[in-house]
Amino acid sequence: TPKGCMELLHRSGVEIKGKRAVVIGRSNIVGTPAALLLQKANATVSIVHSKTKNPEEITRQPGAAIIDVGINPVDDPASPRGYRLVGDVCFEEA
Ligand SMILES: *[C@@H]1O[C@H](CO)[C@@H](O)[C@H](O)[C@H]1NC(C)=O
């Protein structure tokens, strides 16, 4: 997943070197390796997690390339399964 995120950034023409990057979440399978890959690509990386005191302040600093790899089930009676999967980001607000 983290390598896929880097690939998305590359293919979208987003230059990483010298940029601020914020990773929300520090899981072993996504957040932490994503932060390491971004750092290896010469971004300046902040990791925001559940104990971060000022997440809004940190996430509002960088510009606007956002990748959402969150997975949440939400009720959806129109779906055959009764639910559908959505991400973490409210893109209108972000
Ligand atoms: C990151 O910086 C190092 C040290 O200057 C350099 O060797 C490396 O090629 C850079 N990597 C990228 C992806 O820009």
XYZ file of N, CA and C and ligand atoms in Angstrom:
296
model
N 0.818 -1.214 0.000
C 0.000 0.000 0.000
C 0.857 1.272 0.000
N 1.874 1.351 0.877
C 2.713 2.559 0.837
C 3.433 2.742 -0.505
N 3.915 1.647 -1.087
C 4.568 1.779 -2.393
C 3.566 2.215 -3.448
N 2.327 1.740 -3.340
C 1.281 2.180 -4.249
C 1.011 3.671 -4.118
N 1.066 4.176 -2.888
C 0.875 5.619 -2.667
C 1.992 6.415 -3.349
N 3.217 5.935 -3.215
C 4.345 6.624 -3.848
C 4.176 6.604 -5.369
N 3.743 5.452 -5.885
C 3.535 5.315 -7.330
C 2.463 6.299 -7.811
N 1.372 6.420 -7.035
C 0.319 7.383 -7.380
C 0.877 8.804 -7.451
N 1.705 9.156 -6.470
C 2.289 10.500 -6.466
C 3.170 10.695 -7.699
N 4.015 9.696 -7.979
C 4.909 9.804 -9.142
C 4.108 9.957 -10.434
N 3.120 9.054 -10.613
C 2.337 9.073 -11.861
C 1.482 10.324 -11.983
N 1.179 10.969 -10.854
C 0.399 12.202 -10.900
C 1.277 13.427 -11.074
N 2.585 13.185 -11.184
C 3.497 14.300 -11.403
C 3.744 15.153 -10.174
N 3.497 14.585 -8.994
C 3.730 15.325 -7.754
C 5.191 15.149 -7.347
N 5.928 16.244 -7.296
C 7.319 16.150 -6.859
C 7.363 16.068 -5.337
N 8.101 15.129 -4.803
C 8.128 14.888 -3.358
C 9.314 15.577 -2.707
N 10.419 15.585 -3.406
C 11.660 16.129 -2.851
C 11.478 17.559 -2.344
N 11.857 17.778 -1.095
C 11.797 19.126 -0.519
C 10.429 19.556 -0.029
N 9.404 18.707 -0.213
C 8.046 19.078 0.216
C 7.803 18.658 1.658
N 6.801 19.287 2.280
C 6.282 18.798 3.557
C 5.312 17.675 3.257
N 5.367 16.603 4.039
C 4.402 15.515 3.890
C 3.832 15.199 5.267
N 2.541 14.962 5.335
C 1.915 14.562 6.588
C 1.266 13.205 6.389
N 1.642 12.251 7.228
C 1.031 10.927 7.209
C 0.119 10.851 8.419
N -1.162 10.540 8.187
C -2.124 10.431 9.295
C -2.268 8.952 9.627
N -1.789 8.573 10.797
C -1.786 7.170 11.215
C -0.380 6.606 11.184
N -0.084 5.724 12.163
C 1.280 5.209 12.295
C 1.302 3.689 12.334
N 0.358 3.054 11.643
C 0.309 1.593 11.663
C 1.581 1.005 11.063
N 1.853 -0.244 11.460
C 3.045 -0.918 10.928
C 2.916 -1.237 9.451
N 1.688 -1.413 8.960
C 1.557 -1.822 7.565
C 1.363 -0.652 6.607
N 0.939 0.499 7.071
C 0.751 1.624 6.150
C 1.461 2.898 6.613
N 1.049 3.443 7.742
C 1.531 4.773 8.127
C 3.041 4.858 8.278
N 3.602 3.959 9.069
C 5.042 4.035 9.327
C 5.868 3.803 8.068
N 5.617 2.727 7.290
C 6.401 2.580 6.056
C 6.155 3.699 5.044
N 4.941 4.245 4.983
C 4.687 5.379 4.081
C 5.562 6.565 4.467
N 5.661 6.821 5.782
C 6.487 7.938 6.249
C 7.957 7.704 5.892
N 8.414 6.458 6.019
C 9.813 6.152 5.687
C 10.076 6.338 4.197
N 9.140 5.882 3.363
C 9.318 6.043 1.909
C 9.342 7.518 1.521
N 8.458 8.313 2.128
C 8.425 9.749 1.830
C 9.729 10.419 2.257
N 10.240 9.992 3.417
C 11.501 10.556 3.897
C 12.643 10.167 2.968
N 12.623 8.912 2.494
C 13.654 8.441 1.569
C 13.605 9.230 0.259
N 12.397 9.698 -0.098
C 12.244 10.516 -1.303
C 12.540 11.992 -1.020
N 13.073 12.273 0.163
C 13.537 13.606 0.560
C 12.430 14.610 0.849
N 11.284 14.094 1.305
C 10.265 14.987 1.871
C 10.589 15.212 3.347
N 10.032 16.268 3.923
C 10.085 16.498 5.364
C 8.773 15.979 5.933
N 8.843 14.959 6.772
C 7.647 14.178 7.099
C 7.181 14.402 8.540
N 5.894 14.646 8.706
C 5.260 14.639 10.026
C 4.292 13.460 10.076
N 4.225 12.808 11.215
C 3.249 11.732 11.402
C 2.247 12.182 12.457
N 0.981 12.208 12.068
C -0.103 12.578 12.978
C -0.775 11.282 13.432
N -0.994 11.146 14.732
C -1.641 9.932 15.236
C -2.592 10.280 16.377
N -3.162 9.265 17.005
C -4.247 9.504 17.959
C -3.824 10.354 19.158
N -2.546 10.418 19.468
C -2.105 11.212 20.611
C -1.513 12.562 20.200
N -1.585 12.873 18.918
C -1.077 14.166 18.447
C -1.958 15.283 19.001
N -1.326 16.313 19.581
C -2.086 17.379 20.249
C -2.758 18.347 19.270
N -2.108 18.601 18.132
C -2.597 19.647 17.231
C -2.691 19.158 15.783
N -3.479 18.081 15.540
C -3.511 17.520 14.188
C -3.962 18.525 13.134
N -4.935 19.389 13.483
C -5.426 20.356 12.483
C -4.312 21.293 12.056
N -3.580 21.770 13.044
C -2.508 22.713 12.747
C -1.488 22.100 11.790
N -1.172 20.824 12.011
C -0.152 20.159 11.193
C -0.691 19.828 9.809
N -1.924 19.306 9.747
C -2.437 18.881 8.452
C -2.817 20.069 7.570
N -2.998 21.253 8.162
C -3.357 22.417 7.347
C -2.149 23.082 6.706
N -0.933 22.696 7.147
C 0.245 23.367 6.614
C 0.538 23.023 5.150
N 0.561 21.718 4.802
C 0.952 21.418 3.414
C -0.144 21.726 2.414
N 0.217 21.677 1.137
C -0.722 21.871 0.038
C -1.621 20.677 -0.155
N -1.954 20.346 -1.395
C -3.206 19.646 -1.631
C -3.162 18.289 -2.330
N -2.048 17.591 -2.300
C -2.087 16.222 -2.832
C -2.484 15.292 -1.689
N -3.681 14.703 -1.780
C -4.204 13.876 -0.690
C -4.457 12.465 -1.202
N -3.938 11.476 -0.504
C -4.214 10.075 -0.841
C -4.950 9.451 0.334
N -6.092 8.875 0.064
C -6.925 8.263 1.099
C -6.838 6.743 0.972
N -6.224 6.095 1.946
C -6.191 4.629 1.931
C -6.963 4.044 3.113
N -7.839 4.860 3.706
C -8.689 4.363 4.785
C -9.788 3.457 4.236
N -10.279 2.555 5.059
C -11.385 1.670 4.679
C -12.399 1.647 5.811
N -13.603 2.136 5.535
C -14.683 2.116 6.533
C -15.962 1.587 5.900
N -16.641 0.635 6.549
C -17.950 0.215 6.066
C -19.022 1.199 6.553
N -19.889 1.638 5.644
C -21.039 2.456 6.055
C -22.306 1.796 5.534
N -23.386 1.896 6.320
C -24.660 1.287 5.926
C -25.100 1.817 4.576
N -25.551 0.915 3.709
C -26.064 1.309 2.400
C -27.099 0.277 1.958
N -28.371 0.558 2.285
C -29.444 -0.396 1.953
C -29.531 -0.684 0.451
N -29.041 0.244 -0.390
C -29.104 0.048 -1.837
C -28.069 -0.975 -2.308
N -27.062 -1.255 -1.482
C -26.027 -2.218 -1.871
C -26.483 -3.634 -1.532
N -26.144 -4.628 -2.375
C -26.529 -6.020 -2.090
C -26.011 -6.510 -0.727
N -24.874 -5.990 -0.297
C -24.300 -6.420 0.979
C -24.858 -5.645 2.167
N -25.617 -4.578 1.885
C -26.160 -3.769 2.970
C -25.199 -2.707 3.470
N -24.000 -2.690 2.895
C -23.032 -1.658 3.266
C -22.137 -1.382 2.062
N -21.403 -0.287 2.139
C -20.366 -0.045 1.142
C -19.140 0.507 1.848
N -18.008 0.422 1.168
C -16.760 0.864 1.774
C -16.431 2.283 1.331
N -16.026 3.103 2.291
C -15.580 4.470 1.994
C -14.229 4.692 2.661
N -13.580 5.795 2.290
C -12.280 6.104 2.873
C -12.418 6.898 4.166
N -11.340 7.569 4.553
C -11.317 8.386 5.768
C -11.522 9.869 5.489
N -11.216 10.295 4.274
C -11.138 11.722 3.968
C -12.499 12.265 3.548
N -12.871 13.429 4.103
C -13.992 14.201 3.581
C -13.390 15.156 2.556
N -13.485 14.793 1.281
C -12.769 15.559 0.263
C -13.284 16.980 0.110
N -14.589 17.201 0.367
C -15.109 18.584 0.276
C -14.379 19.470 1.287
N -14.241 18.980 2.537
C -13.580 19.777 3.568
C -12.074 19.841 3.346
N -11.501 18.702 2.900
C -10.036 18.658 2.740
C -9.588 19.581 1.617
C 17.599 12.421 -1.676
O 18.740 13.082 -1.203
C 19.907 12.297 -1.252
C 21.019 13.083 -0.560
O 21.193 14.355 -1.171
C 20.225 11.939 -2.694
O 21.362 11.112 -2.734
C 19.051 11.189 -3.281
O 19.244 10.934 -4.646
C 17.775 11.985 -3.111
N 16.629 11.167 -3.543
C 15.643 11.638 -4.267
C 14.574 10.655 -4.638
O 15.584 12.815 -4.624
